[in-house]
Amino acid sequence: MPLVNPREMFERAYREGYAVGAFNVNNMEIIQGIMQAGAAERAPLVLQVSAGARKYAGQAYIVKLIEAALIETDLPVVLHLDHGADFAICKSCIDGGFTSVMIDGSHLPYEENIALTKQVVEYATPKGVWVEAELGRLEGVEDDVVSEKTVYTDPDQAVDFVKRTGCNSLAVAIGTSHGAYKFKGDAKLDFERLETITNKLPGFPLVLHGSSSVPQEFVDMANAYGGKVGAARGVPEELLRKAASYGVCKINIDTDIRLAVTATIRKYFAEKPEDFDPRAYLKPARDAVKNMVQHKIKNVLGCSGKA
Ligand code: G3H
Ligand code: 13P
Ligand code: ZN
């Protein structure tokens, strides 16, 4: 099955009140683990590539790995650029076969975010490529850019932004953040704000970034086998499930994949110090990604059987 534009995927998710998982991919094992989970659950998938992933693996490698994955599946899969910082990276991904791009102008002044997003929409739309934009700002680290303060999305500004840019979906800031250290006190999301945005933009797909749950099992495993992950905390799963019923059609997960891979490999190295074949420890890491993603699809996102 060829890569798909996410329109139908998100329309159905919106109608039926679930979310599609958007998983960050950086190498073959991560792609395979996610694809295996999707196949086991018959779930639609968004595979997303950050600028960092593109730099690490090379755009051609990552696209070809995903194309290889598609040979073996009939699942609908979207290839998405995560946090595109400028027009040039979006253009390169659109020209390189991506079916969806994010233009992230959230750090720019409002009018500049509009102008940049509009420029990407004008290039992408005639080519059948979906455009996600962002309004508001998330705390945390993205591609070495640290944002120290969350700026929640203003609902009236969101309406104006969508109308003026023509973007297809919008990432909103309601209290999630990137990385493994999301909450110091209570884990809270601003559902009142989310509901207001949804009501003002009926039928319009919203996106939640920074949505890893930071499973305690992996934090404990990493810490037990020499890691220093410390008191990491993510978004409780029940809050993600609730967000999916408020027009959030795409939920982004990266940190949980990193934790699954690293905790599993740390344990393997500690228990089998004599092994040095990379396949021996990459296989359990891939299995851990599969199991974690399968759990998300089934118990958190609600998209099992929706492919
Ligand atoms: O939102 C950021 C994603 O977690 C990607 O992270 O830029 O380090 O690949 P990265
Ligand atoms: P996490 O750091 O919570 O996994 O967020 C990932 C993300 O938003 C990618 O764009
Ligand atoms: Zn993000």
PDB file of N, CA, C and O and ligand atoms in Angstrom, residues 24 26 48 50-53 82-83 141-144 178-179 209-210 252-255 258, ligand 1:
ATOM      1  N   ASN A  24       7.710   8.925  16.335  1.00  0.00           N
ATOM      2  CA  ASN A  24       8.969   9.384  15.735  1.00  0.00           C
ATOM      3  C   ASN A  24       9.861   8.199  15.390  1.00  0.00           C
ATOM      4  O   ASN A  24      10.031   7.286  16.200  1.00  0.00           O
ATOM      5  N   ASN A  26      13.664   6.857  13.803  1.00  0.00           N
ATOM      6  CA  ASN A  26      15.070   7.243  13.605  1.00  0.00           C
ATOM      7  C   ASN A  26      15.916   6.148  12.984  1.00  0.00           C
ATOM      8  O   ASN A  26      17.011   6.409  12.510  1.00  0.00           O
ATOM      9  N   GLN A  48       6.674   9.702  11.853  1.00  0.00           N
ATOM     10  CA  GLN A  48       7.177  11.068  11.685  1.00  0.00           C
ATOM     11  C   GLN A  48       8.677  11.166  11.863  1.00  0.00           C
ATOM     12  O   GLN A  48       9.280  10.474  12.666  1.00  0.00           O
ATOM     13  N   SER A  50      11.838  13.827  12.357  1.00  0.00           N
ATOM     14  CA  SER A  50      12.240  15.181  12.776  1.00  0.00           C
ATOM     15  C   SER A  50      13.452  15.614  11.953  1.00  0.00           C
ATOM     16  O   SER A  50      14.073  14.789  11.259  1.00  0.00           O
ATOM     17  N   ALA A  51      13.819  16.887  12.081  1.00  0.00           N
ATOM     18  CA  ALA A  51      15.045  17.361  11.419  1.00  0.00           C
ATOM     19  C   ALA A  51      16.238  16.574  11.949  1.00  0.00           C
ATOM     20  O   ALA A  51      17.163  16.230  11.208  1.00  0.00           O
ATOM     21  N   GLY A  52      16.192  16.260  13.252  1.00  0.00           N
ATOM     22  CA  GLY A  52      17.282  15.495  13.869  1.00  0.00           C
ATOM     23  C   GLY A  52      17.369  14.084  13.305  1.00  0.00           C
ATOM     24  O   GLY A  52      18.464  13.554  13.079  1.00  0.00           O
ATOM     25  N   ALA A  53      16.231  13.473  13.061  1.00  0.00           N
ATOM     26  CA  ALA A  53      16.199  12.116  12.489  1.00  0.00           C
ATOM     27  C   ALA A  53      16.736  12.136  11.062  1.00  0.00           C
ATOM     28  O   ALA A  53      17.471  11.234  10.637  1.00  0.00           O
ATOM     29  N   ASP A  82       8.181  16.137  11.156  1.00  0.00           N
ATOM     30  CA  ASP A  82       7.873  16.656  12.488  1.00  0.00           C
ATOM     31  C   ASP A  82       8.663  17.949  12.724  1.00  0.00           C
ATOM     32  O   ASP A  82       9.884  17.983  12.513  1.00  0.00           O
ATOM     33  N   HIS A  83       7.986  18.993  13.154  1.00  0.00           N
ATOM     34  CA  HIS A  83       8.632  20.276  13.498  1.00  0.00           C
ATOM     35  C   HIS A  83       9.519  20.848  12.388  1.00  0.00           C
ATOM     36  O   HIS A  83      10.694  21.181  12.639  1.00  0.00           O
ATOM     37  N   VAL A 141      12.432  20.483  25.076  1.00  0.00           N
ATOM     38  CA  VAL A 141      13.516  20.549  24.089  1.00  0.00           C
ATOM     39  C   VAL A 141      13.063  19.968  22.760  1.00  0.00           C
ATOM     40  O   VAL A 141      12.526  18.880  22.698  1.00  0.00           O
ATOM     41  N   GLU A 142      13.245  20.733  21.702  1.00  0.00           N
ATOM     42  CA  GLU A 142      13.009  20.227  20.350  1.00  0.00           C
ATOM     43  C   GLU A 142      14.233  20.585  19.550  1.00  0.00           C
ATOM     44  O   GLU A 142      14.519  21.779  19.399  1.00  0.00           O
ATOM     45  N   ASP A 143      14.909  19.586  19.042  1.00  0.00           N
ATOM     46  CA  ASP A 143      16.050  19.868  18.182  1.00  0.00           C
ATOM     47  C   ASP A 143      16.977  20.917  18.770  1.00  0.00           C
ATOM     48  O   ASP A 143      17.334  21.896  18.121  1.00  0.00           O
ATOM     49  N   ASP A 144      17.325  20.749  20.042  1.00  0.00           N
ATOM     50  CA  ASP A 144      18.241  21.632  20.748  1.00  0.00           C
ATOM     51  C   ASP A 144      17.680  23.023  21.056  1.00  0.00           C
ATOM     52  O   ASP A 144      18.376  23.871  21.580  1.00  0.00           O
ATOM     53  N   HIS A 178       7.547  18.644  25.571  1.00  0.00           N
ATOM     54  CA  HIS A 178       8.430  17.613  25.012  1.00  0.00           C
ATOM     55  C   HIS A 178       9.362  17.050  26.082  1.00  0.00           C
ATOM     56  O   HIS A 178       9.695  17.735  27.040  1.00  0.00           O
ATOM     57  N   GLY A 179       9.783  15.805  25.883  1.00  0.00           N
ATOM     58  CA  GLY A 179      10.797  15.222  26.753  1.00  0.00           C
ATOM     59  C   GLY A 179      10.224  14.389  27.887  1.00  0.00           C
ATOM     60  O   GLY A 179       9.031  14.084  27.926  1.00  0.00           O
ATOM     61  N   HIS A 209       1.180  17.496  20.757  1.00  0.00           N
ATOM     62  CA  HIS A 209       2.607  17.135  20.852  1.00  0.00           C
ATOM     63  C   HIS A 209       2.931  16.804  22.306  1.00  0.00           C
ATOM     64  O   HIS A 209       2.109  16.979  23.195  1.00  0.00           O
ATOM     65  N   GLY A 210       4.151  16.343  22.522  1.00  0.00           N
ATOM     66  CA  GLY A 210       4.612  16.110  23.893  1.00  0.00           C
ATOM     67  C   GLY A 210       3.721  15.159  24.662  1.00  0.00           C
ATOM     68  O   GLY A 210       3.422  15.371  25.836  1.00  0.00           O
ATOM     69  N   ASN A 252       1.365  12.746  19.425  1.00  0.00           N
ATOM     70  CA  ASN A 252       2.793  12.537  19.118  1.00  0.00           C
ATOM     71  C   ASN A 252       3.549  11.843  20.252  1.00  0.00           C
ATOM     72  O   ASN A 252       3.493  12.299  21.400  1.00  0.00           O
ATOM     73  N   ILE A 253       4.269  10.811  19.899  1.00  0.00           N
ATOM     74  CA  ILE A 253       5.025  10.039  20.895  1.00  0.00           C
ATOM     75  C   ILE A 253       6.444   9.764  20.388  1.00  0.00           C
ATOM     76  O   ILE A 253       6.626   9.111  19.356  1.00  0.00           O
ATOM     77  N   ASP A 254       7.415  10.253  21.118  1.00  0.00           N
ATOM     78  CA  ASP A 254       8.810  10.002  20.798  1.00  0.00           C
ATOM     79  C   ASP A 254       9.567   9.499  22.034  1.00  0.00           C
ATOM     80  O   ASP A 254      10.188   8.429  22.026  1.00  0.00           O
ATOM     81  N   THR A 255       9.472  10.268  23.115  1.00  0.00           N
ATOM     82  CA  THR A 255      10.232   9.944  24.340  1.00  0.00           C
ATOM     83  C   THR A 255      10.004   8.504  24.805  1.00  0.00           C
ATOM     84  O   THR A 255      10.952   7.821  25.220  1.00  0.00           O
ATOM     85  N   ARG A 258      12.185   6.182  22.911  1.00  0.00           N
ATOM     86  CA  ARG A 258      13.589   6.300  23.357  1.00  0.00           C
ATOM     87  C   ARG A 258      13.798   5.532  24.657  1.00  0.00           C
ATOM     88  O   ARG A 258      14.802   4.840  24.830  1.00  0.00           O
TER      89      ARG A 258
HETATM   90  O1  G3H B   1       9.457  17.092  19.231  1.00  0.00           O
HETATM   91  C1  G3H B   1      10.574  16.612  19.079  1.00  0.00           C
HETATM   92  C2  G3H B   1      10.752  15.162  18.831  1.00  0.00           C
HETATM   93  O2  G3H B   1      10.789  14.472  20.049  1.00  0.00           O
HETATM   94  C3  G3H B   1      11.943  14.918  17.979  1.00  0.00           C
HETATM   95  O3  G3H B   1      13.127  14.994  18.690  1.00  0.00           O
HETATM   96  O4  G3H B   1      14.434  16.530  17.231  1.00  0.00           O
HETATM   97  O5  G3H B   1      15.577  15.091  18.948  1.00  0.00           O
HETATM   98  O6  G3H B   1      14.597  14.068  16.892  1.00  0.00           O
HETATM   99  P1  G3H B   1      14.537  15.185  17.881  1.00  0.00           P
END
